[in-house]
Tab-separated table of N, CA and C in Angstrom:
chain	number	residue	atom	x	y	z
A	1	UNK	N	-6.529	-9.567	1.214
A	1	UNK	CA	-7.522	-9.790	2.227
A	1	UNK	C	-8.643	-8.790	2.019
A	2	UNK	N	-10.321	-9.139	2.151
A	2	UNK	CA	-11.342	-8.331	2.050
A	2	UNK	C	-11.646	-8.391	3.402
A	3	UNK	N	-12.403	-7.643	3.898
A	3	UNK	CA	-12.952	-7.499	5.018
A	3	UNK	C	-14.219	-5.843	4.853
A	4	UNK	N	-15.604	-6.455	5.500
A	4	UNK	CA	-16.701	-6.062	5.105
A	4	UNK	C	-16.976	-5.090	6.304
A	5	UNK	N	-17.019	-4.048	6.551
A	5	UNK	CA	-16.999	-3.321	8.045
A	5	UNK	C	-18.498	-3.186	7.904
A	6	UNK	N	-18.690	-2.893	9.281
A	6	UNK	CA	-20.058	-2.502	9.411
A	6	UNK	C	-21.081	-1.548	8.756
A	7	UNK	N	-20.044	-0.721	8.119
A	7	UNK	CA	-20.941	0.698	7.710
A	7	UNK	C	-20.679	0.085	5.793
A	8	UNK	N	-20.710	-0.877	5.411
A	8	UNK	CA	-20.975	-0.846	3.910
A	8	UNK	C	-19.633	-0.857	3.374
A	9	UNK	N	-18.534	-0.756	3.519
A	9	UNK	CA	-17.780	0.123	2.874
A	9	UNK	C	-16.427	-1.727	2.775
A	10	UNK	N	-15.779	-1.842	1.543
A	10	UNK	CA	-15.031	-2.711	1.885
A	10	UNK	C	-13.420	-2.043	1.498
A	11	UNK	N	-12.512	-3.071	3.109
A	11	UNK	CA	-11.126	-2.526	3.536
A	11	UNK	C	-10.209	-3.763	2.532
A	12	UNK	N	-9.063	-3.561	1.606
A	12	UNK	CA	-8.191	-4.409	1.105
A	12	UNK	C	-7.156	-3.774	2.086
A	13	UNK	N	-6.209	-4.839	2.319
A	13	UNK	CA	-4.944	-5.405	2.263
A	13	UNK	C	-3.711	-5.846	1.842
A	14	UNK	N	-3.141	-5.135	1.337
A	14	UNK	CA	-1.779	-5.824	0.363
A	14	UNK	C	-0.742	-5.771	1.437
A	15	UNK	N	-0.287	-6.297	1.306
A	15	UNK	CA	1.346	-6.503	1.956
A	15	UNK	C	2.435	-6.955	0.683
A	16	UNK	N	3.028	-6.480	1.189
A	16	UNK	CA	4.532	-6.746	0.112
A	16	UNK	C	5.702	-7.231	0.817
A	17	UNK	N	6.658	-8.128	0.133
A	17	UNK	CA	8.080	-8.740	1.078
A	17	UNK	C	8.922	-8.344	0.112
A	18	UNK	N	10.139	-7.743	1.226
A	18	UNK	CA	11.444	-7.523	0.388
A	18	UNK	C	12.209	-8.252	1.091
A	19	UNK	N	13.899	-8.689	0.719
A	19	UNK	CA	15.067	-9.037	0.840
A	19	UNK	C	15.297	-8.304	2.050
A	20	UNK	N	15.466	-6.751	2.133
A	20	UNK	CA	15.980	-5.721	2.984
A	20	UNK	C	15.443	-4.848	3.260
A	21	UNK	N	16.071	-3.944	4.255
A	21	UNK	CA	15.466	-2.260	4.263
A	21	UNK	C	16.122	-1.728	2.867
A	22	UNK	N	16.753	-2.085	2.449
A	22	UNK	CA	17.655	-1.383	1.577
A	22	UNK	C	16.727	-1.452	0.216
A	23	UNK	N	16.114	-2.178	0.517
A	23	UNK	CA	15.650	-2.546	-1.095
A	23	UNK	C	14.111	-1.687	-1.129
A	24	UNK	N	13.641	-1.921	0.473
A	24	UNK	CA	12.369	-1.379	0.407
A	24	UNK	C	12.642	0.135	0.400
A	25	UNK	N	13.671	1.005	0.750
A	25	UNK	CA	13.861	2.225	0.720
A	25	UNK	C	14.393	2.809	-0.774
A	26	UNK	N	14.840	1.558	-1.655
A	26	UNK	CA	15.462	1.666	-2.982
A	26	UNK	C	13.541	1.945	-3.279
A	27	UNK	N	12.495	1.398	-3.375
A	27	UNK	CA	11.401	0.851	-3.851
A	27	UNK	C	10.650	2.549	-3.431
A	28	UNK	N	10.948	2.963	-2.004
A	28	UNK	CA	10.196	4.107	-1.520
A	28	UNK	C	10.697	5.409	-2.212
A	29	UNK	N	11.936	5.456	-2.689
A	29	UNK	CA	12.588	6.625	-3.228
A	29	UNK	C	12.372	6.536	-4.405
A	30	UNK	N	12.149	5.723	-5.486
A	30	UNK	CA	12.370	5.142	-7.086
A	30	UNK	C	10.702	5.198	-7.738
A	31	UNK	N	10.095	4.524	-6.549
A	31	UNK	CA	8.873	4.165	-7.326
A	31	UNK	C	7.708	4.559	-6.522
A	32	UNK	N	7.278	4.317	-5.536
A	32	UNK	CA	5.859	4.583	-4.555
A	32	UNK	C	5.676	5.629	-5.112
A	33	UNK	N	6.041	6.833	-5.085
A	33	UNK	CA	5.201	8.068	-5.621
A	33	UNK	C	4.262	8.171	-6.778
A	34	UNK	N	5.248	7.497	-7.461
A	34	UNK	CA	4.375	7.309	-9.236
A	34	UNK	C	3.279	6.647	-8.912
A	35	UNK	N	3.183	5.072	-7.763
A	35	UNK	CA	2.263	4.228	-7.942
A	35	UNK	C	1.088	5.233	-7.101
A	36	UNK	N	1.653	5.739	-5.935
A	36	UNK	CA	0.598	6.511	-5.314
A	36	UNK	C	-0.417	7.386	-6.232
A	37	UNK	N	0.230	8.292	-6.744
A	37	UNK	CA	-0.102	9.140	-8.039
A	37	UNK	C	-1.547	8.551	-8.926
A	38	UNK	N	-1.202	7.482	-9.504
A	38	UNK	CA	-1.848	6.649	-10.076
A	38	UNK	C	-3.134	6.345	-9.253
A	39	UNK	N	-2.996	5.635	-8.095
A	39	UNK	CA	-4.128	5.643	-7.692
A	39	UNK	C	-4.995	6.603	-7.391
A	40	UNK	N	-4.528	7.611	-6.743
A	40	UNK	CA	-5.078	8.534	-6.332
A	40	UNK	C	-5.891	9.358	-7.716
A	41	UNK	N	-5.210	9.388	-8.908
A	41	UNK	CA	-6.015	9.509	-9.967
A	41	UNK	C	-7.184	8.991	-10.618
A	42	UNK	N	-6.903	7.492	-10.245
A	42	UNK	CA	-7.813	6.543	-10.328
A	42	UNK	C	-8.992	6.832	-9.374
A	43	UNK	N	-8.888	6.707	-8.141
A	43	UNK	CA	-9.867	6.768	-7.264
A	43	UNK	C	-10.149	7.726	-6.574
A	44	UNK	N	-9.362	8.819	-6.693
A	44	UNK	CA	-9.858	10.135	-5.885
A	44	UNK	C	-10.362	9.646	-4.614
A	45	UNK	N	-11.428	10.543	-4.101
A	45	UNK	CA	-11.641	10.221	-3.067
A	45	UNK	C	-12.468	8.991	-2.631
A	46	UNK	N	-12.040	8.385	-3.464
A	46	UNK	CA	-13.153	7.144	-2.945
A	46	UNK	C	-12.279	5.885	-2.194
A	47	UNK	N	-11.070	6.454	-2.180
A	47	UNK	CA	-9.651	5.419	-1.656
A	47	UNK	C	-8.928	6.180	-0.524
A	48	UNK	N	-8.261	5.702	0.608
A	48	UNK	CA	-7.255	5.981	1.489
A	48	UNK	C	-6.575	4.962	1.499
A	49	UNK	N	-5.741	5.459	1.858
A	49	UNK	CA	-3.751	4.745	1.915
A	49	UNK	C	-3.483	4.902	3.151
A	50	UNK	N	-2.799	3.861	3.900
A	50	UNK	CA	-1.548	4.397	4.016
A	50	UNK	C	-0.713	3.028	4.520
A	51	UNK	N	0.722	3.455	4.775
A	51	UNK	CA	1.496	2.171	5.120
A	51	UNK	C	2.118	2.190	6.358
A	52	UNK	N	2.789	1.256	6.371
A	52	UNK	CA	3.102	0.623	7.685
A	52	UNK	C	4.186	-0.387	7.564
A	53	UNK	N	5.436	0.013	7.519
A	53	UNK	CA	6.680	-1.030	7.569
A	53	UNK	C	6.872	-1.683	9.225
A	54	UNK	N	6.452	-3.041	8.300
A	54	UNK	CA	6.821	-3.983	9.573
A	54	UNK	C	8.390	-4.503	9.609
A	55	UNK	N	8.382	-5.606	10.170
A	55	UNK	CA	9.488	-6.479	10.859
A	55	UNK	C	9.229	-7.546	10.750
A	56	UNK	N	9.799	-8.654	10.360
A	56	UNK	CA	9.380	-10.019	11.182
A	56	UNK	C	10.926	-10.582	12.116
A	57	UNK	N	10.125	-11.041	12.942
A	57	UNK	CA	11.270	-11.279	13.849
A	57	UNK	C	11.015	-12.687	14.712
């Protein structure tokens, strides 16, 4: 998803689906750091993060 805010600047969206908590906490312990890493190399300050584990119910 793009979305164009008022002040110039454009916001993405990713969402991701897992099976479980189990899998997404296998995913948070194993791998997010490296991917974080990466970006943050990539884009310095020209990027913010952050997440938000949902539910569907």
């Amino acid at each position: 998803m793009i979305h164009n805010s008022e002040d110039g600047t454009t916001n993405y969206c990713i969402q991701y689906f897992t099976e479980n908590l189990k899998m997404m906490m296998e995913y948070e312990s194993k791998h997010a750091a490296a991917l974080r890493a990466k970006t943050q190399e990539r884009y310095q300050d020209k990027a913010i993060a952050f997440r938000t584990l949902l539910e569907t119910i």
